[in-house]
mmCIF file of C-alpha atoms and ligand atoms in Angstrom:
data_model
loop_
_atom_site.group_PDB
_atom_site.id
_atom_site.type_symbol
_atom_site.label_atom_id
_atom_site.label_comp_id
_atom_site.label_asym_id
_atom_site.label_seq_id
_atom_site.Cartn_x
_atom_site.Cartn_y
_atom_site.Cartn_z
ATOM 1 C CA UNK A 106 111.269 88.020 75.487
ATOM 2 C CA UNK A 107 112.870 91.522 75.123
ATOM 3 C CA UNK A 108 115.945 92.031 76.590
ATOM 4 C CA UNK A 109 114.009 95.019 79.015
ATOM 5 C CA UNK A 110 111.958 92.746 80.701
ATOM 6 C CA UNK A 111 111.901 93.140 83.885
ATOM 7 C CA UNK A 112 111.665 89.665 86.642
ATOM 8 C CA UNK A 113 110.404 89.970 89.909
ATOM 9 C CA UNK A 114 110.827 86.849 92.624
ATOM 10 C CA UNK A 115 107.453 86.811 94.709
ATOM 11 C CA UNK A 116 107.180 84.479 97.456
ATOM 12 C CA UNK A 117 104.506 83.114 98.921
ATOM 13 C CA UNK A 118 102.633 84.332 95.901
ATOM 14 C CA UNK A 119 100.045 81.323 95.762
ATOM 15 C CA UNK A 120 97.427 84.052 96.861
ATOM 16 C CA UNK A 121 96.612 87.098 99.327
ATOM 17 C CA UNK A 122 98.974 89.839 99.065
ATOM 18 C CA UNK A 123 101.865 87.781 97.433
ATOM 19 C CA UNK A 124 98.955 87.211 94.756
ATOM 20 C CA UNK A 125 98.457 90.618 93.988
ATOM 21 C CA UNK A 126 101.946 91.923 93.973
ATOM 22 C CA UNK A 127 102.752 89.579 91.211
ATOM 23 C CA UNK A 128 99.572 90.219 88.761
ATOM 24 C CA UNK A 129 100.465 94.141 89.727
ATOM 25 C CA UNK A 130 104.016 93.945 88.828
ATOM 26 C CA UNK A 131 102.886 91.715 85.662
ATOM 27 C CA UNK A 132 100.833 94.696 84.999
ATOM 28 C CA UNK A 133 103.813 96.710 85.400
ATOM 29 C CA UNK A 134 105.795 95.139 82.788
ATOM 30 C CA UNK A 135 107.393 92.272 84.795
ATOM 31 C CA UNK A 136 107.735 88.738 84.318
ATOM 32 C CA UNK A 137 107.050 86.892 87.447
ATOM 33 C CA UNK A 138 108.051 84.047 89.658
ATOM 34 C CA UNK A 139 105.464 82.479 91.661
ATOM 35 C CA UNK A 140 106.889 80.991 94.950
ATOM 36 C CA UNK A 141 105.045 78.792 97.491
ATOM 37 C CA UNK A 142 104.665 75.944 99.050
ATOM 38 C CA UNK A 143 101.386 75.496 97.804
ATOM 39 C CA UNK A 144 102.552 74.325 94.243
ATOM 40 C CA UNK A 145 98.800 74.604 92.729
ATOM 41 C CA UNK A 146 97.383 77.771 93.864
ATOM 42 C CA UNK A 147 101.065 79.360 92.128
ATOM 43 C CA UNK A 148 100.379 77.184 89.036
ATOM 44 C CA UNK A 149 96.971 78.547 89.230
ATOM 45 C CA UNK A 150 97.861 82.158 88.946
ATOM 46 C CA UNK A 151 101.469 81.434 86.315
ATOM 47 C CA UNK A 152 98.395 80.249 83.815
ATOM 48 C CA UNK A 153 96.137 82.884 84.415
ATOM 49 C CA UNK A 154 98.728 85.416 83.657
ATOM 50 C CA UNK A 155 99.638 83.865 80.417
ATOM 51 C CA UNK A 156 96.453 83.101 79.395
ATOM 52 C CA UNK A 157 96.443 87.090 79.276
ATOM 53 C CA UNK A 158 99.446 87.859 77.567
ATOM 54 C CA UNK A 159 101.864 87.571 80.178
ATOM 55 C CA UNK A 160 105.182 86.281 81.683
ATOM 56 C CA UNK A 161 105.317 83.692 85.106
ATOM 57 C CA UNK A 162 106.437 80.934 86.239
ATOM 58 C CA UNK A 163 105.523 78.988 89.392
ATOM 59 C CA UNK A 164 107.834 77.118 91.929
ATOM 60 C CA UNK A 165 107.120 75.532 94.875
ATOM 61 C CA UNK A 166 109.279 76.921 97.465
ATOM 62 C CA UNK A 167 109.615 76.517 101.777
ATOM 63 C CA UNK A 168 110.778 79.919 102.277
ATOM 64 C CA UNK A 169 112.369 78.257 105.441
ATOM 65 C CA UNK A 170 114.739 76.189 103.400
ATOM 66 C CA UNK A 171 117.387 78.629 102.662
ATOM 67 C CA UNK A 172 119.203 75.437 99.746
ATOM 68 C CA UNK A 173 115.927 75.510 98.479
ATOM 69 C CA UNK A 174 115.017 79.300 98.190
ATOM 70 C CA UNK A 175 118.474 80.080 96.660
ATOM 71 C CA UNK A 176 118.088 77.225 94.035
ATOM 72 C CA UNK A 177 114.402 78.314 92.976
ATOM 73 C CA UNK A 178 115.638 81.959 92.561
ATOM 74 C CA UNK A 179 118.463 80.324 90.652
ATOM 75 C CA UNK A 180 116.070 78.321 88.146
ATOM 76 C CA UNK A 181 113.486 80.603 87.813
ATOM 77 C CA UNK A 182 116.228 83.513 86.878
ATOM 78 C CA UNK A 183 117.785 80.987 84.676
ATOM 79 C CA UNK A 184 113.742 80.864 82.687
ATOM 80 C CA UNK A 185 112.819 84.419 82.965
ATOM 81 C CA UNK A 186 116.647 85.527 81.731
ATOM 82 C CA UNK A 187 117.384 88.018 84.567
ATOM 83 C CA UNK A 188 115.963 88.574 88.293
ATOM 84 C CA UNK A 189 115.961 92.588 89.411
ATOM 85 C CA UNK A 190 113.186 92.703 92.206
ATOM 86 C CA UNK A 191 112.996 89.794 94.789
ATOM 87 C CA UNK A 192 110.004 89.818 97.159
ATOM 88 C CA UNK A 193 110.476 87.952 100.550
ATOM 89 C CA UNK A 194 106.164 87.940 101.139
ATOM 90 C CA UNK A 195 106.195 85.001 102.696
ATOM 91 C CA UNK A 196 104.572 84.307 106.252
ATOM 92 C CA UNK A 197 102.937 82.485 108.534
ATOM 93 C CA UNK A 198 101.268 84.943 111.444
ATOM 94 C CA UNK A 199 99.648 82.043 114.428
ATOM 95 C CA UNK A 200 97.933 83.717 117.685
ATOM 96 C CA UNK A 201 100.159 83.090 120.165
ATOM 97 C CA UNK A 202 99.721 83.929 124.152
ATOM 98 C CA UNK A 203 102.790 84.219 125.819
ATOM 99 C CA UNK A 204 102.300 82.180 128.554
ATOM 100 C CA UNK A 205 101.477 79.538 125.796
ATOM 101 C CA UNK A 206 104.573 79.652 123.567
ATOM 102 C CA UNK A 207 106.588 76.797 122.720
ATOM 103 C CA UNK A 208 110.235 76.767 121.519
ATOM 104 C CA UNK A 209 109.038 74.221 118.219
ATOM 105 C CA UNK A 210 105.987 77.561 117.700
ATOM 106 C CA UNK A 211 109.586 79.491 117.853
ATOM 107 C CA UNK A 212 111.251 78.370 116.530
ATOM 108 C CA UNK A 213 108.990 77.413 113.047
ATOM 109 C CA UNK A 214 107.735 81.364 112.769
ATOM 110 C CA UNK A 215 111.893 82.691 113.430
ATOM 111 C CA UNK A 216 112.525 80.585 109.878
ATOM 112 C CA UNK A 217 109.693 81.165 108.149
ATOM 113 C CA UNK A 218 109.260 84.905 108.702
ATOM 114 C CA UNK A 219 112.825 85.882 109.519
ATOM 115 C CA UNK A 220 115.467 83.533 108.179
ATOM 116 C CA UNK A 221 113.769 83.455 105.101
ATOM 117 C CA UNK A 222 114.641 86.749 104.760
ATOM 118 C CA UNK A 223 118.329 86.862 104.812
ATOM 119 C CA UNK A 224 118.254 83.406 102.293
ATOM 120 C CA UNK A 225 116.110 85.546 100.087
ATOM 121 C CA UNK A 226 118.518 88.008 100.396
ATOM 122 C CA UNK A 227 121.378 85.651 99.443
ATOM 123 C CA UNK A 228 119.175 84.537 97.358
ATOM 124 C CA UNK A 229 118.420 87.494 95.103
ATOM 125 C CA UNK A 230 122.258 88.861 95.595
ATOM 126 C CA UNK A 231 123.364 85.929 93.611
ATOM 127 C CA UNK A 232 121.636 86.635 90.958
ATOM 128 C CA UNK A 233 122.133 90.257 90.459
ATOM 129 C CA UNK A 234 125.905 89.594 90.828
ATOM 130 C CA UNK A 235 125.660 87.045 87.783
ATOM 131 C CA UNK A 236 123.618 89.164 85.566
ATOM 132 C CA UNK A 237 126.231 91.953 86.686
ATOM 133 C CA UNK A 238 123.391 94.877 87.797
ATOM 134 C CA UNK A 239 121.925 95.360 91.147
ATOM 135 C CA UNK A 240 118.289 95.009 92.229
ATOM 136 C CA UNK A 241 115.606 95.979 94.831
ATOM 137 C CA UNK A 242 115.037 93.614 97.775
ATOM 138 C CA UNK A 243 111.002 94.181 99.103
ATOM 139 C CA UNK A 244 110.517 92.557 102.786
ATOM 140 C CA UNK A 245 106.697 91.752 104.251
ATOM 141 C CA UNK A 246 106.654 93.286 107.764
ATOM 142 C CA UNK A 247 103.351 94.649 109.278
ATOM 143 C CA UNK A 248 102.200 97.416 111.528
ATOM 144 C CA UNK A 249 102.600 94.906 113.602
ATOM 145 C CA UNK A 250 106.108 95.036 113.431
ATOM 146 C CA UNK A 251 106.402 98.578 114.189
ATOM 147 C CA UNK A 252 103.826 98.203 117.159
ATOM 148 C CA UNK A 253 103.709 95.424 119.055
ATOM 149 C CA UNK A 254 100.453 93.970 118.928
ATOM 150 C CA UNK A 255 98.678 91.964 122.097
ATOM 151 C CA UNK A 256 98.682 88.632 121.420
ATOM 152 C CA UNK A 257 100.875 87.940 118.646
ATOM 153 C CA UNK A 258 104.495 88.145 120.498
ATOM 154 C CA UNK A 259 105.760 86.056 118.017
ATOM 155 C CA UNK A 260 104.464 87.294 115.006
ATOM 156 C CA UNK A 261 105.662 90.909 116.447
ATOM 157 C CA UNK A 262 108.539 89.841 117.075
ATOM 158 C CA UNK A 263 109.346 88.077 113.707
ATOM 159 C CA UNK A 264 108.693 91.674 111.795
ATOM 160 C CA UNK A 265 110.745 93.837 113.702
ATOM 161 C CA UNK A 266 113.472 91.778 113.273
ATOM 162 C CA UNK A 267 113.149 91.992 109.519
ATOM 163 C CA UNK A 268 113.014 95.595 109.533
ATOM 164 C CA UNK A 269 116.459 95.060 111.773
ATOM 165 C CA UNK A 270 118.090 92.774 109.014
ATOM 166 C CA UNK A 271 116.396 95.434 106.355
ATOM 167 C CA UNK A 272 117.970 98.060 107.865
ATOM 168 C CA UNK A 273 121.284 96.586 108.117
ATOM 169 C CA UNK A 274 121.286 95.076 104.501
ATOM 170 C CA UNK A 275 120.304 98.711 102.803
ATOM 171 C CA UNK A 276 123.833 99.716 104.331
ATOM 172 C CA UNK A 277 125.949 96.455 103.361
ATOM 173 C CA UNK A 278 124.452 96.306 100.101
ATOM 174 C CA UNK A 279 124.216 99.780 98.653
ATOM 175 C CA UNK A 280 128.217 99.917 97.306
ATOM 176 C CA UNK A 281 126.385 97.106 95.154
ATOM 177 C CA UNK A 282 123.650 99.100 93.257
ATOM 178 C CA UNK A 283 121.162 97.486 95.309
ATOM 179 C CA UNK A 284 117.934 99.300 97.423
ATOM 180 C CA UNK A 285 116.564 96.764 100.578
ATOM 181 C CA UNK A 286 112.962 97.999 102.243
ATOM 182 C CA UNK A 287 110.267 96.892 103.195
ATOM 183 C CA UNK A 288 106.323 97.172 103.876
ATOM 184 C CA UNK A 289 104.435 97.034 106.547
ATOM 185 C CA UNK A 290 100.214 96.428 105.975
ATOM 186 C CA UNK A 291 97.834 96.808 108.355
ATOM 187 C CA UNK A 292 94.376 94.096 108.021
ATOM 188 C CA UNK A 293 94.723 92.785 104.989
ATOM 189 C CA UNK A 294 91.640 90.503 103.739
ATOM 190 C CA UNK A 295 93.333 87.106 103.178
ATOM 191 C CA UNK A 296 92.908 83.893 104.307
ATOM 192 C CA UNK A 297 95.610 84.698 106.848
ATOM 193 C CA UNK A 298 93.739 87.457 108.599
ATOM 194 C CA UNK A 299 90.440 85.708 108.062
ATOM 195 C CA UNK A 300 92.646 82.918 110.548
ATOM 196 C CA UNK A 301 93.125 85.758 112.778
ATOM 197 C CA UNK A 302 89.978 87.419 113.111
ATOM 198 C CA UNK A 303 88.225 84.089 113.232
ATOM 199 C CA UNK A 304 90.570 82.925 116.070
ATOM 200 C CA UNK A 305 89.676 86.165 118.120
ATOM 201 C CA UNK A 306 86.222 85.714 117.717
ATOM 202 C CA UNK A 307 85.838 81.944 118.885
ATOM 203 C CA UNK A 308 87.728 83.085 122.127
ATOM 204 C CA UNK A 309 85.096 86.222 122.194
ATOM 205 C CA UNK A 310 82.117 83.319 121.406
ATOM 206 C CA UNK A 311 81.484 86.414 119.284
ATOM 207 C CA UNK A 312 80.940 85.746 115.273
ATOM 208 C CA UNK A 313 83.096 86.682 112.755
ATOM 209 C CA UNK A 314 81.950 90.072 111.581
ATOM 210 C CA UNK A 315 82.833 90.971 115.244
ATOM 211 C CA UNK A 316 86.416 89.740 114.983
ATOM 212 C CA UNK A 317 86.842 92.067 111.709
ATOM 213 C CA UNK A 318 85.300 94.967 113.413
ATOM 214 C CA UNK A 319 88.055 94.419 116.025
ATOM 215 C CA UNK A 320 89.800 95.419 113.758
ATOM 216 C CA UNK A 321 88.378 98.262 111.929
ATOM 217 C CA UNK A 322 87.848 100.185 114.945
ATOM 218 C CA UNK A 323 91.271 101.001 114.821
ATOM 219 C CA UNK A 324 92.077 102.195 111.152
ATOM 220 C CA UNK A 325 91.382 105.924 110.380
ATOM 221 C CA UNK A 326 90.381 105.313 107.470
ATOM 222 C CA UNK A 327 87.753 102.993 108.460
ATOM 223 C CA UNK A 328 88.100 100.225 106.319
ATOM 224 C CA UNK A 329 89.840 96.877 105.971
ATOM 225 C CA UNK A 330 92.644 97.131 103.635
ATOM 226 C CA UNK A 331 92.341 95.432 99.881
ATOM 227 C CA UNK A 332 95.106 93.256 99.217
ATOM 228 C CA UNK A 333 95.821 95.276 96.088
ATOM 229 C CA UNK A 334 96.287 98.819 98.461
ATOM 230 C CA UNK A 335 99.127 96.968 99.523
ATOM 231 C CA UNK A 336 100.522 95.875 96.335
ATOM 232 C CA UNK A 337 100.529 99.177 94.855
ATOM 233 C CA UNK A 338 103.599 100.107 97.706
ATOM 234 C CA UNK A 339 105.313 97.276 96.666
ATOM 235 C CA UNK A 340 104.828 98.563 92.759
ATOM 236 C CA UNK A 341 106.344 101.712 93.989
ATOM 237 C CA UNK A 342 109.124 99.701 95.455
ATOM 238 C CA UNK A 343 109.936 97.812 92.518
ATOM 239 C CA UNK A 344 109.575 100.325 90.017
ATOM 240 C CA UNK A 345 112.324 103.212 89.913
ATOM 241 C CA UNK A 346 110.591 105.857 91.716
ATOM 242 C CA UNK A 347 111.789 104.719 94.734
ATOM 243 C CA UNK A 348 115.204 104.032 93.377
ATOM 244 C CA UNK A 349 116.631 107.308 96.251
ATOM 245 C CA UNK A 350 115.050 105.284 99.028
ATOM 246 C CA UNK A 351 116.925 102.160 101.129
ATOM 247 C CA UNK A 352 116.206 100.681 104.490
ATOM 248 C CA UNK A 353 112.972 101.873 104.827
ATOM 249 C CA UNK A 354 109.438 100.349 105.913
ATOM 250 C CA UNK A 355 106.778 101.807 104.305
ATOM 251 C CA UNK A 356 103.610 101.299 106.867
ATOM 252 C CA UNK A 357 99.826 101.025 104.479
ATOM 253 C CA UNK A 358 97.369 101.080 107.359
ATOM 254 C CA UNK A 359 94.962 103.127 106.625
ATOM 255 C CA UNK A 360 96.063 105.220 109.476
ATOM 256 C CA UNK A 361 96.890 102.502 112.716
ATOM 257 C CA UNK A 362 100.361 103.308 112.842
ATOM 258 C CA UNK A 363 102.078 107.271 113.060
ATOM 259 C CA UNK A 364 106.090 108.178 113.015
HETATM 260 P P1 NAD B 690 98.114 84.419 102.994
HETATM 261 O O1 NAD B 690 97.930 83.632 104.249
HETATM 262 O O2 NAD B 690 97.021 84.890 103.501
HETATM 263 O O3 NAD B 690 99.497 83.910 102.343
HETATM 264 C C1 NAD B 690 100.453 83.358 102.209
HETATM 265 C C2 NAD B 690 101.026 82.593 101.220
HETATM 266 O O4 NAD B 690 102.384 82.164 101.692
HETATM 267 C C3 NAD B 690 100.210 81.921 100.927
HETATM 268 O O5 NAD B 690 100.136 80.674 99.506
HETATM 269 C C4 NAD B 690 100.795 80.148 101.877
HETATM 270 O O6 NAD B 690 100.672 79.128 101.009
HETATM 271 C C5 NAD B 690 102.493 80.755 101.330
HETATM 272 N N1 NAD B 690 103.456 80.306 102.370
HETATM 273 C C6 NAD B 690 103.159 80.096 103.687
HETATM 274 N N2 NAD B 690 104.724 79.454 104.462
HETATM 275 C C7 NAD B 690 105.011 79.852 103.766
HETATM 276 C C8 NAD B 690 106.998 79.148 103.162
HETATM 277 N N3 NAD B 690 107.383 78.556 104.350
HETATM 278 N N4 NAD B 690 107.384 79.196 102.393
HETATM 279 C C9 NAD B 690 106.776 79.575 100.527
HETATM 280 N N5 NAD B 690 105.339 79.961 101.326
HETATM 281 C C10 NAD B 690 104.577 80.444 102.422
HETATM 282 O O7 NAD B 690 98.756 85.324 103.994
HETATM 283 P P2 NAD B 690 99.174 87.361 103.650
HETATM 284 O O8 NAD B 690 98.140 87.925 104.874
HETATM 285 O O9 NAD B 690 98.733 87.246 101.884
HETATM 286 O O10 NAD B 690 100.352 87.411 104.302
HETATM 287 C C11 NAD B 690 101.827 88.422 103.388
HETATM 288 C C12 NAD B 690 102.460 88.776 103.718
HETATM 289 O O11 NAD B 690 101.945 89.548 104.627
HETATM 290 C C13 NAD B 690 103.096 88.155 105.291
HETATM 291 O O12 NAD B 690 104.557 87.734 105.460
HETATM 292 C C14 NAD B 690 102.093 88.732 106.344
HETATM 293 O O13 NAD B 690 102.996 88.330 107.865
HETATM 294 C C15 NAD B 690 102.180 90.476 106.348
HETATM 295 N N6 NAD B 690 101.064 90.758 106.330
HETATM 296 C C16 NAD B 690 99.571 90.068 106.059
HETATM 297 C C17 NAD B 690 98.780 91.078 106.676
HETATM 298 C C18 NAD B 690 97.538 90.659 106.839
HETATM 299 O O14 NAD B 690 96.535 91.382 107.088
HETATM 300 N N7 NAD B 690 96.664 89.995 106.297
HETATM 301 C C19 NAD B 690 99.716 92.587 107.759
HETATM 302 C C20 NAD B 690 100.326 92.495 107.622
HETATM 303 C C21 NAD B 690 101.467 91.782 107.175
#
């Protein structure tokens, strides 16, 4: 491996937006750590990347587990020889009408979507320090973490919270040469969003197409997002063109939320 090959570790990279991020970062010259609960999916993507001449390692990880998160990032960094970028992408999005929310649901989603961001930051800091340089930490927010969306109080809450953590970490870690930013997708055609559209349609007794159309009508550009639309924004946050940017949430939603 050339000394200049940069290494990115991406969570929830076994499908959807994370898969697109990994593929885009490899295209941009990164070696990639593919972390997911679903190891089989991660391994398939790693094989695909290696077969087309890229470098990738798949690892099984539950991002809610602090110890395992730190160990997984260490293992991948040692195998690929560095760590420059960590993308906290993994997340879950259950529909949770307020009156139905249970303590178990609260604990689970806040561990997976929000606590994991702190564990990822800690894991990245350790490796950046070990390899003697700064780096970039990039967290998956959502347009639903910028504006409260109906029916998903827990999900919106986790994404608002992680934007707060992103801002604080940006301030706390700047003197170590670390930038911390977030990306906020809109409605992306992934298995996660398909489930949300299906739930909405089932509740209304309508078709899945109707479910998707309920989201499209709020998108200024008039189309749902592809995972690659989001990956392009993450590539910007992972690359040198965003060096003078920290603590920000980049919204890539086709024009749903305006500041
Ligand atoms: P997805 O469900 O299609 O894929 C998520 C991946 O994360 C899966 O491979 C899953 O196995 C993995 N994962 C889930 N829990 C995990 C855990 N505890 N540890 C490790 N891996 C885990 O989701 P997606 O649509 O690609 O979403 C990716 C991120 O983008 C999430 O944080 C999501 O909240 C955010 N987001 C998605 C949309 C959208 O419209 N799809 C919109 C805004 C934000």
